[in-house]
mmCIF file of C-alpha atoms in Angstrom:
data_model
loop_
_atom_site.group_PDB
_atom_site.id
_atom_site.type_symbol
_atom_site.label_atom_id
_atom_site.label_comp_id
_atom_site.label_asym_id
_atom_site.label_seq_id
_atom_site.Cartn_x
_atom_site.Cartn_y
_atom_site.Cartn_z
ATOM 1 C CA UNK A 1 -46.968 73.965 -67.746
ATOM 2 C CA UNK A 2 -50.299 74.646 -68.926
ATOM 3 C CA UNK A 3 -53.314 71.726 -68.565
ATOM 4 C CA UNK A 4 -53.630 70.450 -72.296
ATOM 5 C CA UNK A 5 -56.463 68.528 -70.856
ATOM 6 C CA UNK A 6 -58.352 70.974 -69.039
ATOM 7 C CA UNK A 7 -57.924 73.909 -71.958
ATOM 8 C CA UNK A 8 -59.575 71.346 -74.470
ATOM 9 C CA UNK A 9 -62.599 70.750 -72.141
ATOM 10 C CA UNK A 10 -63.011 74.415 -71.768
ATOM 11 C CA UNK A 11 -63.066 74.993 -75.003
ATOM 12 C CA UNK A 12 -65.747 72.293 -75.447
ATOM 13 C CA UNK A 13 -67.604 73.611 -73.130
ATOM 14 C CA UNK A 14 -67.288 77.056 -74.278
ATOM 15 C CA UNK A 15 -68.610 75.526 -77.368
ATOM 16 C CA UNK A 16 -71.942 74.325 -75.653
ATOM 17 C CA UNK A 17 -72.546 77.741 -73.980
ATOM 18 C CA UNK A 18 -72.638 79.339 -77.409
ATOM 19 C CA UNK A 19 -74.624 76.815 -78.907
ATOM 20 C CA UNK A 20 -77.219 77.034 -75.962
ATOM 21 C CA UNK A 21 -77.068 80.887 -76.196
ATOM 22 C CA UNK A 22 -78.267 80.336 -80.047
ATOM 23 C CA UNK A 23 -81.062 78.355 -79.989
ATOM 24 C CA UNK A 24 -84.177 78.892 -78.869
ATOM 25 C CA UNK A 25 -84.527 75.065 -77.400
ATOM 26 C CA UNK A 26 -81.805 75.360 -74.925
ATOM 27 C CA UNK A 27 -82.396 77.962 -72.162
ATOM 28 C CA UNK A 28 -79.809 79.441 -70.622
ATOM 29 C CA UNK A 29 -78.064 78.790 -67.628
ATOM 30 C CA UNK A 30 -77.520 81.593 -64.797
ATOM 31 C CA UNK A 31 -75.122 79.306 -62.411
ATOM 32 C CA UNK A 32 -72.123 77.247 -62.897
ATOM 33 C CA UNK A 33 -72.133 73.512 -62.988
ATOM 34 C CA UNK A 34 -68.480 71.339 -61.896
ATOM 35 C CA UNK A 35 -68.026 68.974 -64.410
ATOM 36 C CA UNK A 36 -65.665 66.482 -63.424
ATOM 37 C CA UNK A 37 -63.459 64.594 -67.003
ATOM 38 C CA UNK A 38 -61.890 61.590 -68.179
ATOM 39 C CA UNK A 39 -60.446 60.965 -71.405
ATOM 40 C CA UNK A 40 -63.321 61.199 -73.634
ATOM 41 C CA UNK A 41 -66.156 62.259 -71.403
ATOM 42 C CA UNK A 42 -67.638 65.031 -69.152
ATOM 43 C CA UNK A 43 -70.283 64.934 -66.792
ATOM 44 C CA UNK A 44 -71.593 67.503 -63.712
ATOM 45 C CA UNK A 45 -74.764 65.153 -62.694
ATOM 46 C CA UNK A 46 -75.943 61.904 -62.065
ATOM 47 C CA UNK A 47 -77.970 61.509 -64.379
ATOM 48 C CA UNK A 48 -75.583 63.339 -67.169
ATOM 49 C CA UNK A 49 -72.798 60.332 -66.193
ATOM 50 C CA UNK A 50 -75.570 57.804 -66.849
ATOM 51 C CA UNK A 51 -76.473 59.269 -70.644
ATOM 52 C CA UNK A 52 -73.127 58.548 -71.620
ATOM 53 C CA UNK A 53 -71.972 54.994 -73.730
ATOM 54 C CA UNK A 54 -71.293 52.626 -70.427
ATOM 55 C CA UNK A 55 -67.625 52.361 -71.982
ATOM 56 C CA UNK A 56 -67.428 56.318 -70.864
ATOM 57 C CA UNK A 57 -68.082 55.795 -67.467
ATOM 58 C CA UNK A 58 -65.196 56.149 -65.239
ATOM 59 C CA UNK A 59 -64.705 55.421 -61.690
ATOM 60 C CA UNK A 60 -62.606 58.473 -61.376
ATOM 61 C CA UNK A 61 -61.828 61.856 -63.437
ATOM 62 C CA UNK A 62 -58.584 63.016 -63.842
ATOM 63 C CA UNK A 63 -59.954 66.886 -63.453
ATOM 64 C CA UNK A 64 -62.597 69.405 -63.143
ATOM 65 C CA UNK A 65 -63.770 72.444 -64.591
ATOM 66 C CA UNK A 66 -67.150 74.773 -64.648
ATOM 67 C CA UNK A 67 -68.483 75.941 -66.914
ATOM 68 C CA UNK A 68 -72.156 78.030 -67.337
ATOM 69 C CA UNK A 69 -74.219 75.757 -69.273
ATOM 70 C CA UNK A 70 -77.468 73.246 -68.625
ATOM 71 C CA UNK A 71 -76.053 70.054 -70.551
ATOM 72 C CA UNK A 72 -75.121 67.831 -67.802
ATOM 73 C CA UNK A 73 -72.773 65.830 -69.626
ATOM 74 C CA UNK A 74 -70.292 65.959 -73.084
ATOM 75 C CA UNK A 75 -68.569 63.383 -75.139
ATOM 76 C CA UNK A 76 -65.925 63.989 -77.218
ATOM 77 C CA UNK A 77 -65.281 61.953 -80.648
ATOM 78 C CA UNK A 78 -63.219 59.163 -80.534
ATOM 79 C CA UNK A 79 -60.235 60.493 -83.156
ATOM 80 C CA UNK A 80 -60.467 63.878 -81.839
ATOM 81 C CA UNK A 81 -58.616 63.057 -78.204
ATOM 82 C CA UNK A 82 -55.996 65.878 -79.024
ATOM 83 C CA UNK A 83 -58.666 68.795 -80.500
ATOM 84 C CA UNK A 84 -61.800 70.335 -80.670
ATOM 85 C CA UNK A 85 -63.722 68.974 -83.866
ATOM 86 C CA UNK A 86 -66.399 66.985 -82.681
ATOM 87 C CA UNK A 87 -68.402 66.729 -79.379
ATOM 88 C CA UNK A 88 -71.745 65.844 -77.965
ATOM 89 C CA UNK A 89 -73.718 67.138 -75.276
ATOM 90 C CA UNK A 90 -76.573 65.948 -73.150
ATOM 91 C CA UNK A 91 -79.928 66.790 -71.287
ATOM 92 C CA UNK A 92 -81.370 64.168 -70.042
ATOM 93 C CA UNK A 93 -84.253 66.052 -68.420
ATOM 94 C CA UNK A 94 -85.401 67.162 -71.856
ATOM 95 C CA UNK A 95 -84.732 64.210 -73.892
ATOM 96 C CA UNK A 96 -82.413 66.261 -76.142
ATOM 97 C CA UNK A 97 -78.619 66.158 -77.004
ATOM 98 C CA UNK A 98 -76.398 68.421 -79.116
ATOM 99 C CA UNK A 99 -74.258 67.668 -81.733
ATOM 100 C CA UNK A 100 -71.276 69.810 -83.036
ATOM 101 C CA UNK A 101 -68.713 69.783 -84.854
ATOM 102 C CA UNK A 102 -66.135 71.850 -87.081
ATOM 103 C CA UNK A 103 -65.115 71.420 -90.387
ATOM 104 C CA UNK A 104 -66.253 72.849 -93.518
ATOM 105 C CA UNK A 105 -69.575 73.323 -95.085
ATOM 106 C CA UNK A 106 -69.546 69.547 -95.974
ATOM 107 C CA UNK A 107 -69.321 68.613 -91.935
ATOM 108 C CA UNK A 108 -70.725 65.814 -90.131
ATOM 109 C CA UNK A 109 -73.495 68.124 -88.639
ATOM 110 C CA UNK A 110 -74.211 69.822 -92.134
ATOM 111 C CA UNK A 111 -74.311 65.966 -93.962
ATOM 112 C CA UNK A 112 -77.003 64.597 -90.730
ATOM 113 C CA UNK A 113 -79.138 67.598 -91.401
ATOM 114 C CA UNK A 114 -79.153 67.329 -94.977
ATOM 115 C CA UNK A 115 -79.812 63.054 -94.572
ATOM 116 C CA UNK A 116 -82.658 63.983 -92.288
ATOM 117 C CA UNK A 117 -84.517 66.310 -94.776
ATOM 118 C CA UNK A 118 -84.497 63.130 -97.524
ATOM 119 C CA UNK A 119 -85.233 60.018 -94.691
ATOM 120 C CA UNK A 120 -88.019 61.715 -92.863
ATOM 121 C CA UNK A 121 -90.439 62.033 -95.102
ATOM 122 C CA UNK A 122 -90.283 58.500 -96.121
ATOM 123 C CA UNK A 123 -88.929 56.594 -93.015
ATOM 124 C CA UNK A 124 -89.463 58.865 -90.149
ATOM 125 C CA UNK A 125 -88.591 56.176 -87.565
ATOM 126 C CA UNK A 126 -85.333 55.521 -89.440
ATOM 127 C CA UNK A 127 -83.449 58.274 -87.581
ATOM 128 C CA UNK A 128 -83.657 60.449 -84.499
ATOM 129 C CA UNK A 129 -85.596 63.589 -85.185
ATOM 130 C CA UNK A 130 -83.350 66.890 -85.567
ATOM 131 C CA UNK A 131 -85.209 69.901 -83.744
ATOM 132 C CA UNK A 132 -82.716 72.814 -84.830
ATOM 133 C CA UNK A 133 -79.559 73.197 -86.150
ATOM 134 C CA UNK A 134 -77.383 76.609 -86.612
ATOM 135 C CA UNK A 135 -73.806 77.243 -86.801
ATOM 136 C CA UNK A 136 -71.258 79.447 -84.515
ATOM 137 C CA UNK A 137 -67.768 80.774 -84.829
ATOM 138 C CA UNK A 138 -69.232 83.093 -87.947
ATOM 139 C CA UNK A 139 -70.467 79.551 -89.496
ATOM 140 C CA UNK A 140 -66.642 77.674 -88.649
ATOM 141 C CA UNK A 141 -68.934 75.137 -86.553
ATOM 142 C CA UNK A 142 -72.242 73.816 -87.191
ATOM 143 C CA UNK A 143 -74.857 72.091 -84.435
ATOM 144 C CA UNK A 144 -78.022 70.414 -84.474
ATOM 145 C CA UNK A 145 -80.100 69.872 -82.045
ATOM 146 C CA UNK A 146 -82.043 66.209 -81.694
ATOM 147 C CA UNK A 147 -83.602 63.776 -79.656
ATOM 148 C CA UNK A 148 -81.650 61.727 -77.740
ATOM 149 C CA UNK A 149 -82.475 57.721 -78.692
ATOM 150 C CA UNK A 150 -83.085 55.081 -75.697
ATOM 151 C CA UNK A 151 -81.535 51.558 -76.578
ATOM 152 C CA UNK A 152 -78.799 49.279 -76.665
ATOM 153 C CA UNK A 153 -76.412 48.748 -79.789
ATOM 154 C CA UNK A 154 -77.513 45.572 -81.667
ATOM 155 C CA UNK A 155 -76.065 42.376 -81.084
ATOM 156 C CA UNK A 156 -74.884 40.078 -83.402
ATOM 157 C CA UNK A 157 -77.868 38.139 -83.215
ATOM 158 C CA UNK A 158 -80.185 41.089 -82.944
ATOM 159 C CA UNK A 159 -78.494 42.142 -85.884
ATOM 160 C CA UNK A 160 -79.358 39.521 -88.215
ATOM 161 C CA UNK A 161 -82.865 39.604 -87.194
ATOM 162 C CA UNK A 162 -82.799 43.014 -87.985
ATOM 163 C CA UNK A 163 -82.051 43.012 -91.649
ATOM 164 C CA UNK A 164 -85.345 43.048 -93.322
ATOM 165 C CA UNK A 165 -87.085 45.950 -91.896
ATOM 166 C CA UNK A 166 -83.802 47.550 -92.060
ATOM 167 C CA UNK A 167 -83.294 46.832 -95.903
ATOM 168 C CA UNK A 168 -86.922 47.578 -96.173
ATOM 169 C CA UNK A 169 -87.284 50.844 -94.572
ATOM 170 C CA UNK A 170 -83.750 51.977 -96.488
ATOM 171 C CA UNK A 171 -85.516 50.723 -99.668
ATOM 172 C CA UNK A 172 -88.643 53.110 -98.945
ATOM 173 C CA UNK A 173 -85.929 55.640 -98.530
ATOM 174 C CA UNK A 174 -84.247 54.968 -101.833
ATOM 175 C CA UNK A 175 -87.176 55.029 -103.833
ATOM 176 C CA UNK A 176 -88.525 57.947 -101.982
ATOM 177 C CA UNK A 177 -85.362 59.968 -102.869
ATOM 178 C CA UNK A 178 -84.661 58.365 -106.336
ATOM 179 C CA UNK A 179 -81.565 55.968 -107.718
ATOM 180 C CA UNK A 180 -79.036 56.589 -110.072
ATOM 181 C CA UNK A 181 -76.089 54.482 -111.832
ATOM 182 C CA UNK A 182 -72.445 55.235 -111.809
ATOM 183 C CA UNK A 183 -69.324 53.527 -113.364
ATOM 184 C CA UNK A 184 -67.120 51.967 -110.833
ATOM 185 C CA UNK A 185 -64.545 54.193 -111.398
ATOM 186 C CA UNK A 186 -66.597 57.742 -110.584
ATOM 187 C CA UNK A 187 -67.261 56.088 -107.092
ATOM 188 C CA UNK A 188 -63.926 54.206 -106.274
ATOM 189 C CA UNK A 189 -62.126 57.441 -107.980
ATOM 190 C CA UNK A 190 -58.697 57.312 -110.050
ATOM 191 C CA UNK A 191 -56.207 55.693 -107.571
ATOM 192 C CA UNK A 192 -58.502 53.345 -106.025
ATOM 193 C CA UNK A 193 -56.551 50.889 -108.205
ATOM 194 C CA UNK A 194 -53.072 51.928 -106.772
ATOM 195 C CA UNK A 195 -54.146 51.908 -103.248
ATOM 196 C CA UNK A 196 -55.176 48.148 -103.844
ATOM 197 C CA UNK A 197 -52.305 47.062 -105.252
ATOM 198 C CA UNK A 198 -50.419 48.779 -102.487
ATOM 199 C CA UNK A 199 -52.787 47.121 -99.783
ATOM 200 C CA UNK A 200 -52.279 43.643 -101.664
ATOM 201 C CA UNK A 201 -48.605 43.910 -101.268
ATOM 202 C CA UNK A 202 -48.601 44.677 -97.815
ATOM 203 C CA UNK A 203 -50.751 42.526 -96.404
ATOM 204 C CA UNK A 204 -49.986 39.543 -98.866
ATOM 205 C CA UNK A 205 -53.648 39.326 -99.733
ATOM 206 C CA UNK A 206 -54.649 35.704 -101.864
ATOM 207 C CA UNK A 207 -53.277 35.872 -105.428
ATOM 208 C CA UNK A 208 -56.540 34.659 -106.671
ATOM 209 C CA UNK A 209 -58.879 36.879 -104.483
ATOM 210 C CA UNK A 210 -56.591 39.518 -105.984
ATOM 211 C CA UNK A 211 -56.879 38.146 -109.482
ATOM 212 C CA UNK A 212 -60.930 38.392 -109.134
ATOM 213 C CA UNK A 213 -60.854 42.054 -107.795
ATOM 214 C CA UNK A 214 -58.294 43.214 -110.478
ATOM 215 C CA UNK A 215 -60.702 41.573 -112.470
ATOM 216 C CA UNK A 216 -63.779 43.887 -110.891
ATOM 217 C CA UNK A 217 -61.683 46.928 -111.654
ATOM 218 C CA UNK A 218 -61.207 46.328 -115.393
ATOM 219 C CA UNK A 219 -64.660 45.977 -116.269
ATOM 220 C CA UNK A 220 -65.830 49.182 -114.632
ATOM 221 C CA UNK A 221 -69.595 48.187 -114.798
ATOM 222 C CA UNK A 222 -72.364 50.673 -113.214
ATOM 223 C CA UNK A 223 -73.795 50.377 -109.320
ATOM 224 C CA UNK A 224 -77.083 51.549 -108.173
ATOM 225 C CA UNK A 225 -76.557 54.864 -106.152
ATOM 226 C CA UNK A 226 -78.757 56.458 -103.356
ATOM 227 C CA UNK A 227 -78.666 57.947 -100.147
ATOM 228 C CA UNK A 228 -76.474 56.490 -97.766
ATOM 229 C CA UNK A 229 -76.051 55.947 -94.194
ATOM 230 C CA UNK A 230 -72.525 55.807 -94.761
ATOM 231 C CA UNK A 231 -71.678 54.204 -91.340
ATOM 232 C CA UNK A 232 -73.334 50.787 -90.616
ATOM 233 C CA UNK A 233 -71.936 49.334 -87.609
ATOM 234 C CA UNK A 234 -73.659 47.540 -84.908
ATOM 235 C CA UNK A 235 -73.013 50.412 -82.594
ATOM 236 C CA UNK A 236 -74.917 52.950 -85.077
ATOM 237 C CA UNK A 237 -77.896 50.429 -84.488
ATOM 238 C CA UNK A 238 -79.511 50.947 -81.296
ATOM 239 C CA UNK A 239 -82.439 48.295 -80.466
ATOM 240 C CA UNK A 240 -85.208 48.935 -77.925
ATOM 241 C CA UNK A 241 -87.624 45.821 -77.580
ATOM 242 C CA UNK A 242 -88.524 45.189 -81.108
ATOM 243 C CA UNK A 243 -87.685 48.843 -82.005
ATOM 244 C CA UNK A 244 -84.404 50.141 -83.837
ATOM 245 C CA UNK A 245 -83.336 53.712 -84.995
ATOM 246 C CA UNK A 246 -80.006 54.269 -87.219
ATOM 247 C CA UNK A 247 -77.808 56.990 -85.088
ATOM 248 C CA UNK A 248 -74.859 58.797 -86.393
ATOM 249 C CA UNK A 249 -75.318 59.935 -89.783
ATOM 250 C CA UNK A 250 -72.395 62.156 -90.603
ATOM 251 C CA UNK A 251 -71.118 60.006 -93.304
ATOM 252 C CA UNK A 252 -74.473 60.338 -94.921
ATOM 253 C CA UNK A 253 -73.846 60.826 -98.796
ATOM 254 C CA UNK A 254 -74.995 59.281 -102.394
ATOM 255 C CA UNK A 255 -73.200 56.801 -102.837
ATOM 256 C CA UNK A 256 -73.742 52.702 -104.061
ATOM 257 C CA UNK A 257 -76.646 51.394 -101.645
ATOM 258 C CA UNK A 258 -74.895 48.087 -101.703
ATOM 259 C CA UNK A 259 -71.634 49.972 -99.952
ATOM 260 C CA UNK A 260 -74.230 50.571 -96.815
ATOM 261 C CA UNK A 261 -74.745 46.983 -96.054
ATOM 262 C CA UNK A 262 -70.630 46.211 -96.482
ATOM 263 C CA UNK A 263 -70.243 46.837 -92.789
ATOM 264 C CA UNK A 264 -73.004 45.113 -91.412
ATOM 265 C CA UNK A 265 -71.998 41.573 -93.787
ATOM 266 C CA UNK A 266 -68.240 41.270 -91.967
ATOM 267 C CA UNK A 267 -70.229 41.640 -88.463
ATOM 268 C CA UNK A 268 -73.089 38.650 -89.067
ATOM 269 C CA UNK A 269 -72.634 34.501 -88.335
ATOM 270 C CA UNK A 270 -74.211 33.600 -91.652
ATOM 271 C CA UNK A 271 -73.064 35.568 -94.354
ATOM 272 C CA UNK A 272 -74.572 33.629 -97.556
ATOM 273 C CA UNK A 273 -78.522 33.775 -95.594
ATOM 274 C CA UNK A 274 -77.622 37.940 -94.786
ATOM 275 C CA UNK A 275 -76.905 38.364 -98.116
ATOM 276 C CA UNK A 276 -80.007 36.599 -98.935
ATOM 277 C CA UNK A 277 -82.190 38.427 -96.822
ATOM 278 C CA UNK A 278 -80.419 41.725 -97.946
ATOM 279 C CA UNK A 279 -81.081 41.281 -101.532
ATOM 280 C CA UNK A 280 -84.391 40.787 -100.930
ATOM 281 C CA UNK A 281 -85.164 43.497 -98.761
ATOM 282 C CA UNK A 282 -83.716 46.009 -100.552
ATOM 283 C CA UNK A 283 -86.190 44.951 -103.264
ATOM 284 C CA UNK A 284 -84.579 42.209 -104.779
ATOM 285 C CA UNK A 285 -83.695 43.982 -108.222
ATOM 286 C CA UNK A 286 -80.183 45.323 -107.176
ATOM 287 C CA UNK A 287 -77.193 44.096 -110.009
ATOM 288 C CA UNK A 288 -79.494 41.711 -111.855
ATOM 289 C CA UNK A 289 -78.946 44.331 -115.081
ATOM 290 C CA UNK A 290 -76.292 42.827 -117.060
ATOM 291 C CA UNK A 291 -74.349 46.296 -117.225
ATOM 292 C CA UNK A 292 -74.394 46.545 -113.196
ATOM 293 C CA UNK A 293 -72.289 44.365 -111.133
ATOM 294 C CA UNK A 294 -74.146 41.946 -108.967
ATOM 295 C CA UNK A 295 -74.749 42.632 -105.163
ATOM 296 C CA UNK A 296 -71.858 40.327 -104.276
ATOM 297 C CA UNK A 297 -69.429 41.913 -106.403
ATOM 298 C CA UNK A 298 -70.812 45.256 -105.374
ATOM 299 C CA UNK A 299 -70.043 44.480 -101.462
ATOM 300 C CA UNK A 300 -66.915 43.005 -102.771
ATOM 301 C CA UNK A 301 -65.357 46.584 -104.366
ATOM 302 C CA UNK A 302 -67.008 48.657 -101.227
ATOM 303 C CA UNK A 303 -65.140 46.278 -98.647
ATOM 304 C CA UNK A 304 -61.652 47.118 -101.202
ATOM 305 C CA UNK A 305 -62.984 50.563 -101.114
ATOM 306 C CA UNK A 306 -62.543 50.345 -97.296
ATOM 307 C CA UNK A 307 -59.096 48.752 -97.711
ATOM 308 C CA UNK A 308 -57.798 51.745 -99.783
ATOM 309 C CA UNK A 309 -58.170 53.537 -97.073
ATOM 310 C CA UNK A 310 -55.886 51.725 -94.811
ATOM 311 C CA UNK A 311 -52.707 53.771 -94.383
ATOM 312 C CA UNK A 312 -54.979 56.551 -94.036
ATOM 313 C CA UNK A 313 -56.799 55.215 -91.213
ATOM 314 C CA UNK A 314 -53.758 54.071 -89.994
ATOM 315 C CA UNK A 315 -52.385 57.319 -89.236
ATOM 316 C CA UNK A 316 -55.370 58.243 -87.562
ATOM 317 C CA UNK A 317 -55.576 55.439 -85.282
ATOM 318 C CA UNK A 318 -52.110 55.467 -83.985
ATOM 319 C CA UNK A 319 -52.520 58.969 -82.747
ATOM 320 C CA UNK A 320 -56.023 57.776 -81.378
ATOM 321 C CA UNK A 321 -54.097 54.497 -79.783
ATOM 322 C CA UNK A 322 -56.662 52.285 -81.444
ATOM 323 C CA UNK A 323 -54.418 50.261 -84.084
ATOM 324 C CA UNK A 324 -55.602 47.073 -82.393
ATOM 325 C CA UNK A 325 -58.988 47.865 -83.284
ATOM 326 C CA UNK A 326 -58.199 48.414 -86.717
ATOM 327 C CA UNK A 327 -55.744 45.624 -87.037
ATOM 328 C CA UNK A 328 -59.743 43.367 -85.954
ATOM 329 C CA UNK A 329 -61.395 45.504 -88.576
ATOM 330 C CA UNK A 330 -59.051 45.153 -91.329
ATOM 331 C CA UNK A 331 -58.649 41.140 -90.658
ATOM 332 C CA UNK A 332 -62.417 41.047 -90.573
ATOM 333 C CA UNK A 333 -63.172 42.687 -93.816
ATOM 334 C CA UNK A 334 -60.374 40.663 -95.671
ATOM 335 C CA UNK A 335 -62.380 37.439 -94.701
ATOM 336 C CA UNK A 336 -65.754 38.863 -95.728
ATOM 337 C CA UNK A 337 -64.236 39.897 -98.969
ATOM 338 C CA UNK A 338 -62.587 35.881 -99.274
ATOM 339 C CA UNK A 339 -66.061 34.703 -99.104
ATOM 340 C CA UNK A 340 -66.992 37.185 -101.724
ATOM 341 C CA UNK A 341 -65.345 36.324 -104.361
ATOM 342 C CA UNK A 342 -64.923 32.513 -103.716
ATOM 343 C CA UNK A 343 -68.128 31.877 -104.928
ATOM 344 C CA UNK A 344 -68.708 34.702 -107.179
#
């Protein structure tokens, strides 16, 4: 029987050899390195093994492989545990790491690159700095090439004493790059509605939280749209001393600038002083037109955006074995979106 395992980290690491054999940054490498693997990870030194998230570190691989390349380590994405779609790889020596992935001219990769062209002229510490980027394959998959960010991911209580230069820097950003308006309906899209009721039903959400979103829906007011992070968790966050850079911008899109902060607000002790702090960091003018919705009710439809999505992700996260994780998430978000509304 062939080795599923071992094929997919060859082909990963095939991957890195063209990448490195494209740009200019990465010299080539004449000998082979033994990696040794373990579900999500790869590493052939020391020092590659250490580069890694400390929840990829494992005491022992389940295989080997070489391969001729100088990263000294890869990571694999989470979801992608069956297939080659996205993957990291690491030089420690140089301070650099690749990212690649496949996927369409509207990729991860292709969406980082296009975010770091509008943040770094107006927050350059926002995000790690992208060196080069390229794609292989005949363009299938695209890379980038970037600086690989010391820190730890934010705490809770880092967190929360991180949200005004975070809404501040993300406000230069917006008003750097410009904001629009748009109805609730051309950014929740036709069946958001549907997939709500649908949600409501099977999770038996509150009549009357229900009652206030249906109630969000059929006013379709406007929300103030920018670029996006699109991915605000505390693990996107990494904190060095009183230092912070935002990581992992492949959701990075226009969308409502009050859907950014929707992940951080179901991870913080004191929602009603977050919200506070976010309001006013962002420049304190968000939903205070009468056509807009407020800020609450603006992190109120992105967390039922996020909802929506649930028998989507769910599929997703069975093959990945990570429907406890999502079964947290979900609970989570439901209780940010109670306080919400309750005192709306």
């Amino acid at each position: 029987m062939p080795d599923i395992e071992q094929d997919r980290w060859d082909t990963a690491l095939n991957r890195v050899a063209r990448i490195e054999r494209e740009s200019d940054l990465l010299r080539r490498r004449l000998f082979t390195r033994r990696f040794s693997y373990a579900k999500r990870s790869a590493w052939a030194t020391p020092a590659g093994l250490n580069v890694l998230p400390v929840d990829q570190h494992h005491k022992a691989p389940s295989g080997h492989t070489r391969a001729r390349v100088r990263a000294e380590s890869v990571l694999i994405g989470k979801f992608d545990v069956q297939q080659e779609v996205r993957l990291r790889a690491f030089y420690p020596d140089a301070g650099l790491s690749i990212r690649y992935q496949t996927g369409g001219k509207n990729n991860g990769v292709i969406r980082t690159v296009n975010a770091y062209k509008k943040v770094q002229p107006h927050a350059p510490a926002l995000m790690p700095a992208v060196h080069d980027h390229g794609t292989i394959l005949d363009g299938r998959g695209a890379f980038l090439i970037e600086e690989t960010v010391a820190g730890e991911t934010a705490t809770r209580s880092q967190l929360q004493a991180l949200i005004d230069p975070l809404t501040q820097q993300l406000r230069a950003v917006h008003h750097g790059v410009g904001i629009s308006d748009k109805t609730a309906s051309a950014v929740l899209g036709p069946h958001s509605r549907g997939l709500w009721n649908e949600f409501v039903e099977l999770h038996g959400v509150d009549p009357i939280v229900n009652k206030k979103i249906q109630r969000l829906f059929e006013r379709d007011d406007l929300l103030e749209v920018s670029i996006t992070h699109g991915d605000l968790v505390n693990s996107n966050i990494l904190v060095k001393g009183h230092d912070f850079v935002l990581v992992d911008w492949e959701w990075a899109s226009v969308k409502p600038i009050a859907f950014d902060m929707a992940k951080i607000i179901i991870n913080v002790s004191n929602l009603e002083q977050t919200l506070r702090s976010m309001h006013a960091g962002l420049g304190g003018d968000l939903g205070t037109k009468t056509s807009h919705y407020t800020f609450r009710e603006q992190l109120a439809l992105a967390l039922v955006q996020t909802l929506t999505f649930y028998k989507r992700q769910s599929v997703k996260a069975r093959k990945a074995k990570r429907t406890a994780a999502l079964a947290r998430q979900t609970d989570k978000r439901l209780r940010a979106l109670t306080k919400l509304v309750e005192l709306d």
